[in-house]
Amino acid sequence: MIDKGSLIILSGPSGTGKGTLLAEFKKVYGSESIVYSVSDTTRAPRPGEIPDVSYHYITNEEFNIKKENGGYLEYASFCENQYGTPKKFVLDNLEKGIDVVLEIETVGARKVKESYPDAVMVFILPPSLDELKRRLIGRATESMEIIEKRFEAAKEELKLAPLYDYVVVNDSIEKATYEFYSVITAERLKTKNNKKIISEVCK
Ligand code: 5GP
């Protein structure tokens, strides 16, 4: 008998290293009790991204149909592209007692929190704005115009960090990954998430 899994939301502006952090987390702390939602997006794949692993790349028309059919847990527009979290994958895993990580931006994160108040919200911060811009430029996967747009969006997103439950500063990937793992571990250990084992053992 297991309790439901926890819903973990990871947000932070482009360039804070969410992708790197999650890749490191999977490598070091990955287990069968945690899965990662793969979003749908209408944006084009970046070099190195793998379809259906990085994202499900779909057209605007496909996105709109799925949206109208209630297929998304949440969705949002970001820098002129649409992004959405497939609902069934998330709910099926939570039901099986598996924790689900969503790597999503702040508008979608707040929508999820409204529907699932128990969701744990983690915000990844860059060590500074200068460092964030350096990382965006260093990534060299987008034009300067897109980088500027993402930097402006980043500054807006950073204002929402205080609404999150936890903040992790990504100044060292090992430290940030460990801190993210600590948040998930603490959530798993909460008594409210262990009602079944408590009722079995503490009769
Ligand atoms: P990128 O284009 O850099 O991969 O993602 C842009 C932003 O969209 C990032 O902040 C990322 O976390 C967010 N994002 C990715 N998938 C989703 C999703 O399904 N829903 C929402 N709301 N945001 C998403």
Short mmCIF file of N, CA and C and ligand atoms in Angstrom, two decimals, residues 12 14 18 39 43 46 55 74 76 78 83-85 103-105 108 150, ligand 1:
data_model
loop_
_atom_site.label_atom_id
_atom_site.label_comp_id
_atom_site.label_asym_id
_atom_site.label_seq_id
_atom_site.Cartn_x
_atom_site.Cartn_y
_atom_site.Cartn_z
N GLY A 12 12.23 28.48 -13.08
CA GLY A 12 13.40 29.36 -13.04
C GLY A 12 13.63 29.83 -14.46
N SER A 14 15.02 30.89 -18.15
CA SER A 14 15.94 30.27 -19.12
C SER A 14 17.35 30.64 -18.74
N LYS A 18 18.15 24.75 -15.27
CA LYS A 18 17.15 23.74 -14.83
C LYS A 18 17.39 22.40 -15.52
N SER A 39 6.89 17.79 -21.67
CA SER A 39 5.85 18.72 -22.13
C SER A 39 5.67 18.66 -23.65
N ARG A 43 7.40 25.08 -30.07
CA ARG A 43 8.66 25.66 -30.56
C ARG A 43 9.48 24.59 -31.28
N ARG A 46 15.83 22.53 -30.39
CA ARG A 46 17.18 23.12 -30.43
C ARG A 46 18.17 22.01 -30.78
N TYR A 55 11.14 17.25 -25.39
CA TYR A 55 9.76 17.72 -25.55
C TYR A 55 9.06 16.83 -26.56
N GLU A 74 -1.86 21.96 -17.29
CA GLU A 74 -1.70 23.42 -17.41
C GLU A 74 -1.03 23.68 -18.75
N ALA A 76 0.81 27.27 -21.10
CA ALA A 76 1.14 28.70 -21.10
C ALA A 76 1.86 29.03 -22.38
N PHE A 78 4.97 31.19 -23.99
CA PHE A 78 6.25 31.74 -23.53
C PHE A 78 7.05 32.11 -24.76
N TYR A 83 3.38 25.92 -24.57
CA TYR A 83 3.93 24.79 -23.81
C TYR A 83 2.80 24.21 -22.96
N GLY A 84 2.73 22.89 -22.84
CA GLY A 84 1.68 22.30 -22.01
C GLY A 84 2.13 21.00 -21.37
N THR A 85 1.60 20.75 -20.19
CA THR A 85 1.92 19.51 -19.45
C THR A 85 0.83 18.48 -19.70
N GLU A 103 8.93 20.61 -15.09
CA GLU A 103 9.84 21.75 -15.28
C GLU A 103 9.09 22.75 -16.13
N ILE A 104 8.48 23.74 -15.48
CA ILE A 104 7.58 24.65 -16.18
C ILE A 104 7.81 26.10 -15.74
N GLU A 105 7.29 27.05 -16.56
CA GLU A 105 7.49 28.46 -16.20
C GLU A 105 6.45 28.90 -15.16
N GLY A 108 2.31 28.83 -15.59
CA GLY A 108 1.80 27.46 -15.49
C GLY A 108 1.95 26.92 -14.08
N ARG A 150 14.43 36.48 -24.04
CA ARG A 150 14.46 35.54 -22.93
C ARG A 150 15.02 36.21 -21.67
P1 5GP B 1 12.52 26.40 -23.35
O1 5GP B 1 11.99 26.91 -24.63
O2 5GP B 1 13.72 27.17 -22.86
O3 5GP B 1 12.77 24.91 -23.34
O4 5GP B 1 11.38 26.63 -22.25
C1 5GP B 1 10.89 27.92 -22.04
C2 5GP B 1 10.15 27.94 -20.71
O5 5GP B 1 8.98 27.13 -20.80
C3 5GP B 1 10.98 27.38 -19.55
O6 5GP B 1 10.80 28.25 -18.43
C4 5GP B 1 10.36 26.04 -19.29
O7 5GP B 1 10.48 25.66 -17.93
C5 5GP B 1 8.92 26.31 -19.64
N1 5GP B 1 8.12 25.12 -19.95
C6 5GP B 1 8.52 23.96 -20.49
N2 5GP B 1 7.49 23.10 -20.58
C7 5GP B 1 6.42 23.73 -20.05
C8 5GP B 1 5.05 23.36 -19.83
O8 5GP B 1 4.58 22.26 -20.12
N3 5GP B 1 4.25 24.30 -19.27
C9 5GP B 1 4.69 25.54 -18.92
N4 5GP B 1 3.83 26.37 -18.34
N5 5GP B 1 5.97 25.91 -19.10
C10 5GP B 1 6.82 25.03 -19.67
#
